[in-house]
XYZ file of C-alpha atoms in Angstrom:
191
model
C 12.780 23.664 24.239
C 12.991 20.120 22.858
C 13.126 19.644 19.107
C 9.898 18.516 17.498
C 9.614 14.864 16.670
C 9.939 14.100 12.962
C 6.784 13.269 11.044
C 6.844 9.560 10.273
C 5.305 8.616 6.938
C 4.849 5.037 5.812
C 4.868 4.628 2.046
C 3.078 1.741 0.357
C 3.333 0.823 -3.299
C 0.486 -1.060 -4.933
C 2.788 -2.444 -7.621
C 5.082 -5.339 -6.760
C 7.313 -4.835 -9.815
C 10.889 -3.827 -8.891
C 11.199 -1.147 -11.590
C 7.663 0.128 -10.972
C 7.231 3.824 -11.703
C 4.963 4.042 -8.654
C 7.772 2.695 -6.494
C 10.022 5.228 -8.227
C 7.738 7.964 -6.929
C 8.254 6.681 -3.381
C 12.035 6.690 -3.854
C 11.834 10.254 -5.194
C 9.637 11.322 -2.256
C 12.175 9.846 0.167
C 15.017 11.723 -1.552
C 13.057 14.993 -1.567
C 12.403 14.721 2.168
C 16.062 13.988 2.921
C 17.113 16.980 0.804
C 14.567 19.658 1.676
C 11.780 18.544 4.052
C 14.032 17.284 6.793
C 11.363 16.922 9.489
C 9.537 14.301 7.390
C 10.886 10.747 7.374
C 9.515 8.277 4.857
C 9.742 4.541 5.430
C 8.899 2.348 2.465
C 6.982 -0.719 3.657
C 7.014 -3.710 1.320
C 3.543 -5.272 1.139
C 4.579 -8.281 -0.984
C 5.148 -10.653 1.990
C 1.587 -10.210 3.285
C -0.561 -13.318 2.854
C -3.951 -12.926 1.265
C -6.439 -11.804 3.872
C -7.938 -14.870 5.487
C -9.516 -14.552 8.915
C -8.626 -18.209 9.559
C -5.076 -16.872 10.016
C -6.254 -14.811 13.004
C -5.810 -16.880 16.137
C -7.326 -15.662 19.401
C -7.066 -12.025 18.350
C -3.529 -12.290 17.013
C -2.254 -12.040 13.464
C 0.554 -13.831 11.622
C 3.923 -12.234 12.539
C 4.410 -10.620 9.109
C 0.933 -9.090 9.314
C 1.433 -7.867 12.879
C 4.796 -6.284 11.967
C 3.082 -4.503 9.072
C 0.210 -3.331 11.284
C 2.671 -1.972 13.877
C 4.463 0.106 11.222
C 1.156 1.636 10.174
C 0.156 2.222 13.806
C 3.432 4.030 14.649
C 3.256 6.274 11.569
C 1.821 9.764 11.584
C 0.691 9.599 7.979
C 0.635 7.452 4.855
C 1.805 7.917 1.283
C 0.121 5.553 -1.162
C 1.616 4.973 -4.619
C -1.356 3.412 -6.327
C -1.373 2.079 -9.851
C -4.760 1.698 -11.482
C -5.853 -1.853 -12.269
C -9.255 -2.297 -13.900
C -10.498 1.109 -12.709
C -9.488 0.403 -9.109
C -6.592 -0.112 -6.705
C -4.329 -3.113 -7.191
C -5.040 -6.380 -5.388
C -1.817 -6.235 -3.308
C -2.643 -2.733 -2.082
C -6.250 -3.613 -1.259
C -5.005 -6.680 0.622
C -2.630 -4.519 2.688
C -5.371 -1.988 3.389
C -7.693 -4.763 4.528
C -5.136 -6.396 6.858
C -4.471 -3.074 8.591
C -8.202 -2.445 8.956
C -8.787 -5.595 10.994
C -9.616 -4.841 14.648
C -8.269 -2.593 15.884
C -8.148 -0.487 12.688
C -4.641 1.022 12.591
C -5.462 3.488 9.774
C -7.771 5.619 11.911
C -7.102 9.358 12.127
C -4.008 9.352 9.938
C -3.322 11.890 7.220
C -2.737 10.391 3.793
C -1.789 11.273 0.233
C -1.875 9.367 -3.037
C 0.465 9.488 -6.016
C 0.202 7.643 -9.291
C 2.493 7.080 -12.250
C 1.028 5.434 -15.281
C -1.329 6.186 -18.096
C -4.295 6.855 -15.833
C -4.763 6.610 -12.116
C -7.644 8.928 -11.313
C -10.148 6.128 -10.792
C -7.760 4.235 -8.501
C -7.092 7.365 -6.470
C -10.766 8.144 -6.087
C -11.559 4.545 -5.205
C -8.837 4.563 -2.548
C -10.345 7.774 -1.154
C -13.739 6.017 -0.941
C -12.161 3.100 0.916
C -10.461 5.588 3.240
C -13.796 7.042 4.347
C -14.697 3.805 6.128
C -11.169 3.512 7.565
C -11.129 7.078 8.967
C -8.132 7.957 6.791
C -7.927 11.676 6.044
C -6.599 12.356 2.552
C -5.186 15.708 1.526
C -7.341 17.310 -1.149
C -4.685 19.255 -3.015
C -2.480 18.954 -4.830
C -3.486 15.791 -6.627
C -0.622 13.927 -8.267
C -1.145 11.998 -11.482
C 1.847 11.426 -13.742
C 1.489 10.007 -17.242
C 4.774 8.111 -17.376
C 4.245 7.045 -20.977
C 3.855 10.471 -22.551
C 7.058 12.213 -23.751
C 9.361 13.548 -22.503
C 10.853 10.649 -20.539
C 10.112 11.005 -16.828
C 11.778 7.870 -15.439
C 15.089 6.201 -16.160
C 15.515 2.481 -16.902
C 15.620 1.687 -13.150
C 12.251 3.346 -12.573
C 13.713 6.444 -10.897
C 11.956 9.782 -11.400
C 14.279 12.082 -13.381
C 11.808 14.787 -14.435
C 12.466 18.014 -12.499
C 8.963 19.453 -12.938
C 7.348 16.334 -11.523
C 9.849 16.191 -8.674
C 8.723 19.718 -7.767
C 5.061 18.701 -7.999
C 5.837 15.749 -5.716
C 7.563 18.088 -3.268
C 4.440 20.270 -3.147
C 2.303 17.210 -2.366
C 4.682 16.225 0.440
C 4.564 19.732 1.904
C 0.766 19.555 1.854
C 0.839 16.146 3.564
C 3.245 17.548 6.167
C 0.984 20.533 6.899
C -2.149 18.389 7.125
C -0.418 15.859 9.386
C 0.653 18.627 11.759
C -2.867 20.059 11.761
C -4.396 16.690 12.626
C -1.844 16.165 15.401
C -2.680 19.583 16.894
C -6.412 18.899 16.724
C -6.054 15.368 18.077
């Protein structure tokens, strides 16, 4: 019997800051999968090179090369991990821009499992707004566990490089990844 293919997860961070705590969550998720959820492979996809969505950049059904490369990574993935900071009660502009580019015809988000993490002082409104956006895109978010981390409340959860050092939150993140893994497998079986 052939070994099962690994579950491919693309991870997007809505913050462009290098030491972003949200990006730190993606690094921690990648480490957790390498250590203990070996059939899940996370690929961080940098959204900073994407131009602002402008349909004038679409020429005869094609997209700029950087946009098409991004869309192909989403298309080839089994599921998505969003690290979404909250800006003005919503998702960040860079993340919304990335979501919109990948939704252009044909929508490459459709029928993928997804999860959202957040590190900051809030995040619930951004997560729920992203879930609303996902309804139109046919993204299927896990319901539980939800992951909100107040990075600014003691004790210290991240080091000076933005890496998650808090063991309890690493375990919570692992539980979210296991839920994403199970939901992804369920969707693949049903598909």
